[in-house]
PDB file of C-alpha atoms in Angstrom:
ATOM      1  CA  LYS A   1     -15.895   5.911  21.234  1.00  0.00           C
ATOM      2  CA  ASN A   2     -14.119   6.490  24.534  1.00  0.00           C
ATOM      3  CA  GLY A   3     -10.979   7.975  23.032  1.00  0.00           C
ATOM      4  CA  TYR A   4      -7.412   6.805  23.419  1.00  0.00           C
ATOM      5  CA  ARG A   5      -3.820   7.834  22.661  1.00  0.00           C
ATOM      6  CA  SER A   6      -1.297   5.999  20.515  1.00  0.00           C
ATOM      7  CA  ALA A   7       2.188   7.165  21.457  1.00  0.00           C
ATOM      8  CA  GLY A   8       5.229   5.246  20.323  1.00  0.00           C
ATOM      9  CA  LEU A   9       8.903   5.360  19.506  1.00  0.00           C
ATOM     10  CA  GLY A  10      10.344   3.539  16.560  1.00  0.00           C
ATOM     11  CA  VAL A  11      13.188   2.893  14.210  1.00  0.00           C
ATOM     12  CA  SER A  12      13.182   2.684  10.419  1.00  0.00           C
ATOM     13  CA  PHE A  13      15.639   1.186   7.947  1.00  0.00           C
ATOM     14  CA  THR A  14      15.344   2.140   4.280  1.00  0.00           C
ATOM     15  CA  TYR A  15      17.141   0.885   1.165  1.00  0.00           C
ATOM     16  CA  ASP A  16      16.330   2.973  -1.904  1.00  0.00           C
ATOM     17  CA  LYS A  17      17.908   2.294  -5.297  1.00  0.00           C
ATOM     18  CA  ARG A  18      15.019   3.626  -7.414  1.00  0.00           C
ATOM     19  CA  ASN A  19      15.963   5.961 -10.226  1.00  0.00           C
ATOM     20  CA  HIS A  20      13.135   8.363  -9.351  1.00  0.00           C
ATOM     21  CA  ALA A  21      11.012   8.880  -6.223  1.00  0.00           C
ATOM     22  CA  PHE A  22       7.641   9.840  -7.829  1.00  0.00           C
ATOM     23  CA  ALA A  23       7.499   7.461 -10.818  1.00  0.00           C
ATOM     24  CA  PRO A  24      10.448   5.055 -10.899  1.00  0.00           C
ATOM     25  CA  ASN A  25      10.990   2.844 -13.916  1.00  0.00           C
ATOM     26  CA  LYS A  26      13.795   0.720 -12.448  1.00  0.00           C
ATOM     27  CA  GLY A  27      15.300  -0.135  -9.111  1.00  0.00           C
ATOM     28  CA  LEU A  28      14.429  -1.489  -5.687  1.00  0.00           C
ATOM     29  CA  PHE A  29      12.930   0.092  -2.588  1.00  0.00           C
ATOM     30  CA  ALA A  30      12.804  -1.727   0.755  1.00  0.00           C
ATOM     31  CA  GLN A  31      11.766  -0.381   4.128  1.00  0.00           C
ATOM     32  CA  VAL A  32      11.396  -1.987   7.541  1.00  0.00           C
ATOM     33  CA  PHE A  33      10.117  -0.084  10.507  1.00  0.00           C
ATOM     34  CA  PHE A  34       9.361  -1.076  14.072  1.00  0.00           C
ATOM     35  CA  THR A  35       7.348   1.059  16.499  1.00  0.00           C
ATOM     36  CA  ASP A  36       6.790   0.331  20.179  1.00  0.00           C
ATOM     37  CA  TYR A  37       3.683   1.935  21.703  1.00  0.00           C
ATOM     38  CA  ASN A  38       3.960   2.088  25.460  1.00  0.00           C
ATOM     39  CA  LYS A  39       1.963   3.459  28.388  1.00  0.00           C
ATOM     40  CA  ARG A  40       5.196   4.826  29.899  1.00  0.00           C
ATOM     41  CA  ILE A  41       5.378   7.411  27.115  1.00  0.00           C
ATOM     42  CA  GLY A  42       1.675   8.289  27.080  1.00  0.00           C
ATOM     43  CA  SER A  43       0.052   5.548  25.000  1.00  0.00           C
ATOM     44  CA  SER A  44      -3.250   4.087  26.185  1.00  0.00           C
ATOM     45  CA  TYR A  45      -2.087   0.616  25.086  1.00  0.00           C
ATOM     46  CA  ASN A  46       1.107  -1.458  25.097  1.00  0.00           C
ATOM     47  CA  PHE A  47       1.820  -3.035  21.689  1.00  0.00           C
ATOM     48  CA  SER A  48       4.336  -2.984  18.844  1.00  0.00           C
ATOM     49  CA  THR A  49       4.087  -2.747  15.058  1.00  0.00           C
ATOM     50  CA  LEU A  50       6.461  -4.206  12.462  1.00  0.00           C
ATOM     51  CA  VAL A  51       6.068  -3.128   8.826  1.00  0.00           C
ATOM     52  CA  ILE A  52       7.981  -4.539   5.843  1.00  0.00           C
ATOM     53  CA  ASP A  53       7.536  -2.901   2.418  1.00  0.00           C
ATOM     54  CA  VAL A  54       9.485  -4.154  -0.630  1.00  0.00           C
ATOM     55  CA  ARG A  55       8.994  -2.709  -4.128  1.00  0.00           C
ATOM     56  CA  LYS A  56      10.701  -3.682  -7.378  1.00  0.00           C
ATOM     57  CA  PHE A  57      10.492  -1.669 -10.607  1.00  0.00           C
ATOM     58  CA  ILE A  58      11.340  -3.524 -13.806  1.00  0.00           C
ATOM     59  CA  PRO A  59      11.732  -1.841 -17.207  1.00  0.00           C
ATOM     60  CA  VAL A  60       9.845  -4.062 -19.677  1.00  0.00           C
ATOM     61  CA  HIS A  61      10.188  -1.975 -22.821  1.00  0.00           C
ATOM     62  CA  LYS A  62      11.814   1.377 -23.512  1.00  0.00           C
ATOM     63  CA  THR A  63       9.000   3.206 -21.707  1.00  0.00           C
ATOM     64  CA  HIS A  64       6.943   0.411 -20.088  1.00  0.00           C
ATOM     65  CA  VAL A  65       7.361  -0.491 -16.404  1.00  0.00           C
ATOM     66  CA  LEU A  66       6.260  -3.406 -14.257  1.00  0.00           C
ATOM     67  CA  ALA A  67       5.980  -2.389 -10.586  1.00  0.00           C
ATOM     68  CA  LEU A  68       5.762  -5.119  -7.907  1.00  0.00           C
ATOM     69  CA  GLN A  69       5.138  -4.759  -4.164  1.00  0.00           C
ATOM     70  CA  ALA A  70       5.062  -7.052  -1.138  1.00  0.00           C
ATOM     71  CA  TYR A  71       3.753  -5.385   2.020  1.00  0.00           C
ATOM     72  CA  SER A  72       3.425  -6.856   5.504  1.00  0.00           C
ATOM     73  CA  PHE A  73       1.954  -5.029   8.529  1.00  0.00           C
ATOM     74  CA  ASN A  74       2.100  -6.909  11.834  1.00  0.00           C
ATOM     75  CA  ASN A  75       0.977  -5.962  15.329  1.00  0.00           C
ATOM     76  CA  ILE A  76       2.439  -7.633  18.397  1.00  0.00           C
ATOM     77  CA  GLY A  77       0.313  -7.470  21.524  1.00  0.00           C
ATOM     78  CA  LYS A  78      -3.102  -8.443  22.830  1.00  0.00           C
ATOM     79  CA  GLU A  79      -5.012  -5.152  22.721  1.00  0.00           C
ATOM     80  CA  ILE A  80      -4.585  -3.097  19.552  1.00  0.00           C
ATOM     81  CA  PRO A  81      -6.670   0.072  19.092  1.00  0.00           C
ATOM     82  CA  ILE A  82      -8.815   0.084  15.949  1.00  0.00           C
ATOM     83  CA  ARG A  83      -6.881   2.861  14.186  1.00  0.00           C
ATOM     84  CA  ASN A  84      -3.642   0.900  14.622  1.00  0.00           C
ATOM     85  CA  LEU A  85      -4.944  -2.332  13.068  1.00  0.00           C
ATOM     86  CA  GLY A  86      -3.799  -3.506   9.657  1.00  0.00           C
ATOM     87  CA  SER A  87      -6.129  -1.868   7.134  1.00  0.00           C
ATOM     88  CA  LEU A  88      -6.791  -3.341   3.678  1.00  0.00           C
ATOM     89  CA  GLY A  89      -7.810  -1.031   0.831  1.00  0.00           C
ATOM     90  CA  GLY A  90      -7.396   2.545  -0.294  1.00  0.00           C
ATOM     91  CA  ALA A  91      -5.832   4.571  -3.080  1.00  0.00           C
ATOM     92  CA  ASN A  92      -2.371   2.980  -2.794  1.00  0.00           C
ATOM     93  CA  SER A  93      -3.046  -0.611  -1.749  1.00  0.00           C
ATOM     94  CA  MET A  94      -5.727  -3.014  -2.955  1.00  0.00           C
ATOM     95  CA  ARG A  95      -7.573  -0.390  -4.992  1.00  0.00           C
ATOM     96  CA  GLY A  96     -11.205  -1.442  -5.239  1.00  0.00           C
ATOM     97  CA  TYR A  97     -11.742  -1.567  -1.468  1.00  0.00           C
ATOM     98  CA  TYR A  98     -12.209   1.547   0.621  1.00  0.00           C
ATOM     99  CA  ASN A  99      -9.431   2.048   3.182  1.00  0.00           C
ATOM    100  CA  GLY A 100     -10.241  -0.018   6.245  1.00  0.00           C
ATOM    101  CA  ARG A 101     -12.910  -2.221   4.623  1.00  0.00           C
ATOM    102  CA  TYR A 102     -11.102  -5.129   6.284  1.00  0.00           C
ATOM    103  CA  ARG A 103      -9.082  -4.644   9.497  1.00  0.00           C
ATOM    104  CA  ASP A 104      -7.229  -6.980  11.836  1.00  0.00           C
ATOM    105  CA  HIS A 105      -3.938  -7.305  13.732  1.00  0.00           C
ATOM    106  CA  ASP A 106      -1.961  -8.359  10.639  1.00  0.00           C
ATOM    107  CA  LEU A 107      -2.116  -7.455   6.945  1.00  0.00           C
ATOM    108  CA  LEU A 108      -0.365  -9.020   3.957  1.00  0.00           C
ATOM    109  CA  VAL A 109      -0.593  -7.611   0.395  1.00  0.00           C
ATOM    110  CA  PHE A 110       1.050  -8.532  -2.914  1.00  0.00           C
ATOM    111  CA  GLN A 111       0.317  -6.231  -5.840  1.00  0.00           C
ATOM    112  CA  SER A 112       1.548  -5.330  -9.302  1.00  0.00           C
ATOM    113  CA  GLU A 113       1.062  -2.515 -11.774  1.00  0.00           C
ATOM    114  CA  TYR A 114       1.943  -2.238 -15.457  1.00  0.00           C
ATOM    115  CA  ARG A 115       2.568   1.347 -16.653  1.00  0.00           C
ATOM    116  CA  LEU A 116       2.838   2.576 -20.231  1.00  0.00           C
ATOM    117  CA  PRO A 117       2.755   5.974 -21.929  1.00  0.00           C
ATOM    118  CA  ILE A 118       0.207   6.360 -24.731  1.00  0.00           C
ATOM    119  CA  TRP A 119       0.442   9.909 -26.111  1.00  0.00           C
ATOM    120  CA  GLY A 120       2.138  13.126 -25.005  1.00  0.00           C
ATOM    121  CA  ARG A 121       1.467  13.598 -21.293  1.00  0.00           C
ATOM    122  CA  PHE A 122      -1.020  10.693 -21.092  1.00  0.00           C
ATOM    123  CA  GLY A 123      -0.403   7.143 -19.905  1.00  0.00           C
ATOM    124  CA  LEU A 124      -2.298   4.016 -18.907  1.00  0.00           C
ATOM    125  CA  VAL A 125      -1.902   1.479 -16.112  1.00  0.00           C
ATOM    126  CA  ALA A 126      -3.320  -1.930 -15.312  1.00  0.00           C
ATOM    127  CA  PHE A 127      -3.055  -3.284 -11.779  1.00  0.00           C
ATOM    128  CA  ALA A 128      -3.897  -6.363  -9.721  1.00  0.00           C
ATOM    129  CA  GLY A 129      -3.423  -7.402  -6.117  1.00  0.00           C
ATOM    130  CA  LEU A 130      -3.981 -10.131  -3.561  1.00  0.00           C
ATOM    131  CA  GLY A 131      -4.273  -9.400   0.140  1.00  0.00           C
ATOM    132  CA  SER A 132      -5.710 -10.476   3.443  1.00  0.00           C
ATOM    133  CA  VAL A 133      -5.981  -9.590   7.099  1.00  0.00           C
ATOM    134  CA  ALA A 134      -5.763 -12.002  10.032  1.00  0.00           C
ATOM    135  CA  ASN A 135      -5.537 -11.978  13.806  1.00  0.00           C
ATOM    136  CA  ASN A 136      -2.005 -13.413  13.575  1.00  0.00           C
ATOM    137  CA  LEU A 137       0.349 -14.883  10.965  1.00  0.00           C
ATOM    138  CA  VAL A 138      -0.849 -18.449  11.597  1.00  0.00           C
ATOM    139  CA  GLU A 139      -4.500 -17.582  10.869  1.00  0.00           C
ATOM    140  CA  TYR A 140      -4.056 -16.480   7.238  1.00  0.00           C
ATOM    141  CA  SER A 141      -6.078 -18.739   4.926  1.00  0.00           C
ATOM    142  CA  ILE A 142      -6.683 -19.042   1.190  1.00  0.00           C
ATOM    143  CA  GLU A 143     -10.447 -18.699   1.767  1.00  0.00           C
ATOM    144  CA  ASN A 144      -9.988 -15.176   3.179  1.00  0.00           C
ATOM    145  CA  VAL A 145      -7.716 -13.829   0.423  1.00  0.00           C
ATOM    146  CA  LYS A 146      -9.165 -10.802  -1.335  1.00  0.00           C
ATOM    147  CA  TYR A 147      -8.317  -9.794  -4.891  1.00  0.00           C
ATOM    148  CA  SER A 148      -8.436  -6.484  -6.692  1.00  0.00           C
ATOM    149  CA  PHE A 149      -7.773  -5.398 -10.247  1.00  0.00           C
ATOM    150  CA  GLY A 150      -8.375  -2.418 -12.453  1.00  0.00           C
ATOM    151  CA  GLY A 151      -6.899   0.271 -14.594  1.00  0.00           C
ATOM    152  CA  GLY A 152      -6.208   3.936 -14.751  1.00  0.00           C
ATOM    153  CA  ILE A 153      -5.197   6.989 -16.718  1.00  0.00           C
ATOM    154  CA  ARG A 154      -2.167   9.150 -15.988  1.00  0.00           C
ATOM    155  CA  PHE A 155      -1.570  12.775 -16.893  1.00  0.00           C
ATOM    156  CA  ALA A 156       1.932  14.173 -16.377  1.00  0.00           C
ATOM    157  CA  LEU A 157       1.565  17.424 -14.428  1.00  0.00           C
ATOM    158  CA  ASN A 158       5.335  17.878 -14.505  1.00  0.00           C
ATOM    159  CA  LYS A 159       7.221  15.711 -17.026  1.00  0.00           C
ATOM    160  CA  THR A 160      10.647  16.621 -15.634  1.00  0.00           C
ATOM    161  CA  GLU A 161       9.742  15.608 -12.065  1.00  0.00           C
ATOM    162  CA  LYS A 162       7.562  12.726 -13.321  1.00  0.00           C
ATOM    163  CA  LEU A 163       4.690  13.930 -11.178  1.00  0.00           C
ATOM    164  CA  ASN A 164       1.409  12.438 -12.401  1.00  0.00           C
ATOM    165  CA  LEU A 165      -2.262  13.054 -11.759  1.00  0.00           C
ATOM    166  CA  ARG A 166      -3.892   9.644 -11.672  1.00  0.00           C
ATOM    167  CA  ILE A 167      -7.437   8.417 -12.008  1.00  0.00           C
ATOM    168  CA  ASP A 168      -7.857   4.725 -11.144  1.00  0.00           C
ATOM    169  CA  TYR A 169     -10.862   2.430 -11.030  1.00  0.00           C
ATOM    170  CA  GLY A 170     -10.488  -0.745  -8.996  1.00  0.00           C
ATOM    171  CA  ILE A 171     -12.718  -3.774  -8.571  1.00  0.00           C
ATOM    172  CA  GLY A 172     -12.535  -6.155  -5.629  1.00  0.00           C
ATOM    173  CA  LYS A 173     -14.152  -9.339  -4.380  1.00  0.00           C
ATOM    174  CA  ASP A 174     -17.829  -9.268  -3.306  1.00  0.00           C
ATOM    175  CA  ASN A 175     -18.823  -6.336  -5.533  1.00  0.00           C
ATOM    176  CA  ASN A 176     -16.362  -3.844  -3.974  1.00  0.00           C
ATOM    177  CA  LYS A 177     -15.406  -0.961  -6.290  1.00  0.00           C
ATOM    178  CA  GLY A 178     -13.476   2.276  -5.986  1.00  0.00           C
ATOM    179  CA  LEU A 179     -12.656   5.361  -8.028  1.00  0.00           C
ATOM    180  CA  TYR A 180      -9.499   7.240  -7.030  1.00  0.00           C
ATOM    181  CA  PHE A 181      -8.141  10.684  -7.951  1.00  0.00           C
ATOM    182  CA  GLN A 182      -4.585  11.175  -6.666  1.00  0.00           C
ATOM    183  CA  ILE A 183      -1.289  12.894  -7.367  1.00  0.00           C
ATOM    184  CA  GLY A 184       1.661  10.500  -7.616  1.00  0.00           C
ATOM    185  CA  GLU A 185       1.841   6.789  -8.365  1.00  0.00           C
ATOM    186  CA  ALA A 186       0.428   4.067  -6.143  1.00  0.00           C
TER     187      ALA A 186
END
């Protein structure tokens, strides 16, 4: 409404042992990044953000894959601008809720996806997730946990690069639903 600036400096640490960036079928990816937003460098607010993203890809059958993710987004500070809050939902996390349906200082999501080819360039996926937002880590509660589940179709645009066009339909708690058209896996 009144406008603001988010300016920060950060550091990121990444561990990537996936066998493919676009559509891995085995390996581990882990990333931690910390960003400090500070008025001294032009930010309207003083706060920090810590994000932890861990993904594991498990081959289940010759061509089937189970993908697992744990994602934590945490803000440290009293005043956090709305666009910097943890945001539940969207095409890559908790499909079935629109991005930002639930927002707060902290966000925690656990999700899984099962991928399998069906014929030629076509494949199917089934996915499910649990997630929540809270004002701080202590305030997470079972009553506020949201769920999502759904399925999708994949079409390999480039089989060599494993680049897929995906169409997903997700369903969430309290009659939330979403249809997603994207390039690349969630």
